[in-house]
Amino acid sequence: MNIFRKLFDWYFNSRTLPYWCILLIDCAIVAFSMACGILADNSWTIAGGQFSQFCLGILIALIPFVVAFRLLHTYSGIIRYSTFTDLTRVAAADGGASLVLLTVSLIVSWLAPEQNFILLPGIKGCLITFGGSTLLMWLERVIVKRMFDTFNIDRATPVAIYGTKAGGISIAQSINSVREKKYRLVAFISDGAEMKDAYLMGKKVYLNGPNIVKTLEHLGVKMLLVSPLKEEKLRSNDKFIDELIAAGIKILMMGGGEEWDGKSQLNHNQLHEVSVEDLLPRDKIEVDMDAIGALLRCKRILITGAAGSIGSELVRQIAKYKPAEMVLIDQAETPMHDIRLMMAKQYPDIANSTIVTSITNRRHMEKIFFEHRPEYVFHAAAYKHVPMMEDDPAIAVQNNIYGTKVIADLAVEYGTRKFVMISTDKAVNPTNVMGCSKRICEIYCQSLNQAIQEGKVVGATQFVTTRFGNVLGSNGSVIPIFKDQIAKGGPVTVTHPDIIRYFMLIPEACQLVLEAGTMGKGGEIFVFDMGKPVKIVDLAKRMIALSGAKDVKIQFSGLRDGEKLYEEVLNDKEGTLPTDNPKIRIAKVRSYDYETACNNEERLLKISQNFDDMAIVKVMKEIVPEYKSRHSKYEVLDKEDEK
């Protein structure tokens, strides 16, 4: 039994059985069938003196079968993967060889009726040879295939599918259709009461309820495959997610901002093990991509900060619409080189320039605008890290504020149609230098747009501002930091147990930026509905659980300079106006005089040349009265104002 088991394991674990081995087995089956046929022709008896003729007859009669097997390659197919085509090929080879054998047998019996040197099958014997060998070779292949399927399924990972509609069924069909069984379907899970105790594709459907995870454990389920149609439902059920993670049941879904059209065949290989980004609650983003495409197609596009998280995604999304030219600007050399390589590989037909420079270099920027004459500008370049800008407000002024002024002024001078500025939720009632610098940028762009509309500034550029919160996976965001800390064994550092943040996927944020740019007529500040806020400590706990790491502690480090416990609610209907997209609203903010905005910028830039932190921030607070510092050395300036 041990020898048999070893042979069994060797065959089913090996890639294939040698061709010669299959040929020998098939020849043995034919020889057995032929022996039965010859015996049937001779009343099932062979005289003692005819045994040699009997054996010789079988050997000679095998020749046409070997030739037929060779011509039709019946032995070339992997038996455990046999199909109806393979079985048909076996029958054809057997039938052809049997006809040849019968012809030879009839000729020999006609020419030498009294011969006794060889025994060949007659008509009945040839029929038995054909029927017996064909059926036995079919049976051989069917048995091997069934044994392989059983062996393979036993090694496959037991899974359940969440979803019983088109998505779930498509995943199940994909699992069942592959030769190498990676997954073994055990059950379906449904939220619909009408599916209670139902069976789908031979598997029981279980209702999603309080004890569903225990049921899955009892069934031995190791993975839950989530239909794309159920992803939003799963994200909203924290209890279900936590129980699955605690039970060690892995969750597989599309996630990552990918979408399924609901019609095409869904391959289970499109699913991947979830990361924490996939499980954060968020609503589906609906964007009019046709309108965006019509706007940008065959246009000259300039993107600043093109190597950053948002900028690089804008590059990829805009490139899909076949603009006439893309001018990509960033001061980070290595990431810009990566962007250049990406454009050359994925979009070789689009004219593009990747330029390493600073937006504060006015002479260089003017040269770029003069040469390329961009019709649309997406301004994503900015220093964004709050603690860094708290330490050096002069740089925030020179890069964020002055850099924006340079780009905005050149856009007007060189006839840019639309200027879309990427801002942040930190510009709302700012508590730090970075947030205030972005608010001053908003003020300048708004006032410039108004001046154009009033005829005070000659130009036709429409200025649009977009505000949103944290994007998942951006450079320096909390999730990559947590991943690194978990990988090192901890501790995972959270600034405060009550701190919350809004999150959005980078592709989704960029889609909303593009749509806002499409619908904007000039002067608007668009704010995005960021969905439900996430408690950062809960985010850390889930990331630790998903990683499978043990004994990783969470450590509270205290709020950083300028950091808020929570960002302002961006979709407050009392402070916003609706648009055609429910995810995008227009912020109601007071207008500013363009001449005053210019004077403020010049004043700030001049003061920043002295790198006097207190003096710089004092002026910033005068420009933006709602700027109140938190956990910062600049709080003293707020106290002076209160006196």
mmCIF file of N, CA and C in Angstrom, residues 1 18 24 49 71-72 111 145 245 266 275 355 383 394 396 417 428 464 484 530 537 546 612 617:
data_model
loop_
_atom_site.group_PDB
_atom_site.id
_atom_site.type_symbol
_atom_site.label_atom_id
_atom_site.label_comp_id
_atom_site.label_asym_id
_atom_site.label_seq_id
_atom_site.Cartn_x
_atom_site.Cartn_y
_atom_site.Cartn_z
ATOM 1 N N MET A 1 0.820 -1.216 0.000
ATOM 2 C CA MET A 1 0.000 0.000 0.000
ATOM 3 C C MET A 1 0.849 1.259 0.000
ATOM 4 N N PRO A 18 5.151 10.352 -18.608
ATOM 5 C CA PRO A 18 5.866 10.273 -19.892
ATOM 6 C C PRO A 18 5.009 9.693 -21.004
ATOM 7 N N LEU A 24 2.450 2.627 -23.883
ATOM 8 C CA LEU A 24 2.543 1.239 -23.443
ATOM 9 C C LEU A 24 1.248 0.778 -22.792
ATOM 10 N N GLY A 49 -0.745 -26.260 -29.037
ATOM 11 C CA GLY A 49 0.248 -26.019 -30.071
ATOM 12 C C GLY A 49 0.085 -24.692 -30.772
ATOM 13 N N LEU A 71 -0.049 8.667 -35.356
ATOM 14 C CA LEU A 71 -0.565 9.661 -36.293
ATOM 15 C C LEU A 71 -1.540 10.631 -35.625
ATOM 16 N N LEU A 72 -2.373 10.128 -34.734
ATOM 17 C CA LEU A 72 -3.399 10.951 -34.082
ATOM 18 C C LEU A 72 -2.971 11.469 -32.701
ATOM 19 N N LEU A 111 -6.037 -15.461 -49.093
ATOM 20 C CA LEU A 111 -4.868 -15.938 -49.816
ATOM 21 C C LEU A 111 -4.350 -17.262 -49.282
ATOM 22 N N LYS A 145 -8.795 11.054 -14.596
ATOM 23 C CA LYS A 145 -9.260 12.431 -14.467
ATOM 24 C C LYS A 145 -10.011 12.634 -13.153
ATOM 25 N N ILE A 245 -11.361 38.412 10.551
ATOM 26 C CA ILE A 245 -9.928 38.559 10.816
ATOM 27 C C ILE A 245 -9.535 37.764 12.056
ATOM 28 N N LEU A 266 -16.118 37.364 -14.751
ATOM 29 C CA LEU A 266 -15.224 37.767 -13.669
ATOM 30 C C LEU A 266 -14.296 36.606 -13.321
ATOM 31 N N SER A 275 -6.098 44.662 1.793
ATOM 32 C CA SER A 275 -5.300 45.500 2.663
ATOM 33 C C SER A 275 -6.275 46.381 3.422
ATOM 34 N N ILE A 355 9.833 67.799 -17.031
ATOM 35 C CA ILE A 355 10.761 68.894 -16.730
ATOM 36 C C ILE A 355 11.023 68.951 -15.227
ATOM 37 N N TYR A 383 4.320 71.868 -0.827
ATOM 38 C CA TYR A 383 4.829 71.194 0.352
ATOM 39 C C TYR A 383 3.642 70.944 1.276
ATOM 40 N N ALA A 394 8.870 80.027 6.122
ATOM 41 C CA ALA A 394 9.374 80.770 4.968
ATOM 42 C C ALA A 394 9.306 79.927 3.705
ATOM 43 N N ALA A 396 7.206 77.436 3.176
ATOM 44 C CA ALA A 396 5.791 77.309 2.828
ATOM 45 C C ALA A 396 5.325 78.515 2.030
ATOM 46 N N ARG A 417 -7.011 78.228 -20.616
ATOM 47 C CA ARG A 417 -8.467 78.240 -20.483
ATOM 48 C C ARG A 417 -8.910 78.033 -19.036
ATOM 49 N N VAL A 428 -9.377 74.788 5.743
ATOM 50 C CA VAL A 428 -10.608 75.181 6.433
ATOM 51 C C VAL A 428 -10.274 75.467 7.900
ATOM 52 N N VAL A 464 -10.340 77.350 -10.745
ATOM 53 C CA VAL A 464 -11.148 76.418 -9.973
ATOM 54 C C VAL A 464 -10.270 75.795 -8.897
ATOM 55 N N ASP A 484 5.280 49.945 7.911
ATOM 56 C CA ASP A 484 6.705 49.835 8.221
ATOM 57 C C ASP A 484 6.918 49.522 9.700
ATOM 58 N N MET A 530 -16.011 63.215 1.682
ATOM 59 C CA MET A 530 -14.992 62.211 1.983
ATOM 60 C C MET A 530 -15.547 60.966 2.663
ATOM 61 N N VAL A 537 -6.673 55.155 15.617
ATOM 62 C CA VAL A 537 -6.298 54.034 16.472
ATOM 63 C C VAL A 537 -6.992 52.748 16.009
ATOM 64 N N LEU A 546 -4.717 42.389 10.426
ATOM 65 C CA LEU A 546 -4.578 41.896 9.057
ATOM 66 C C LEU A 546 -3.180 41.346 8.780
ATOM 67 N N ASP A 612 12.308 84.930 9.292
ATOM 68 C CA ASP A 612 11.857 85.222 10.648
ATOM 69 C C ASP A 612 10.506 84.541 10.842
ATOM 70 N N VAL A 617 4.534 84.202 10.278
ATOM 71 C CA VAL A 617 3.262 83.636 10.721
ATOM 72 C C VAL A 617 2.317 84.737 11.180
#
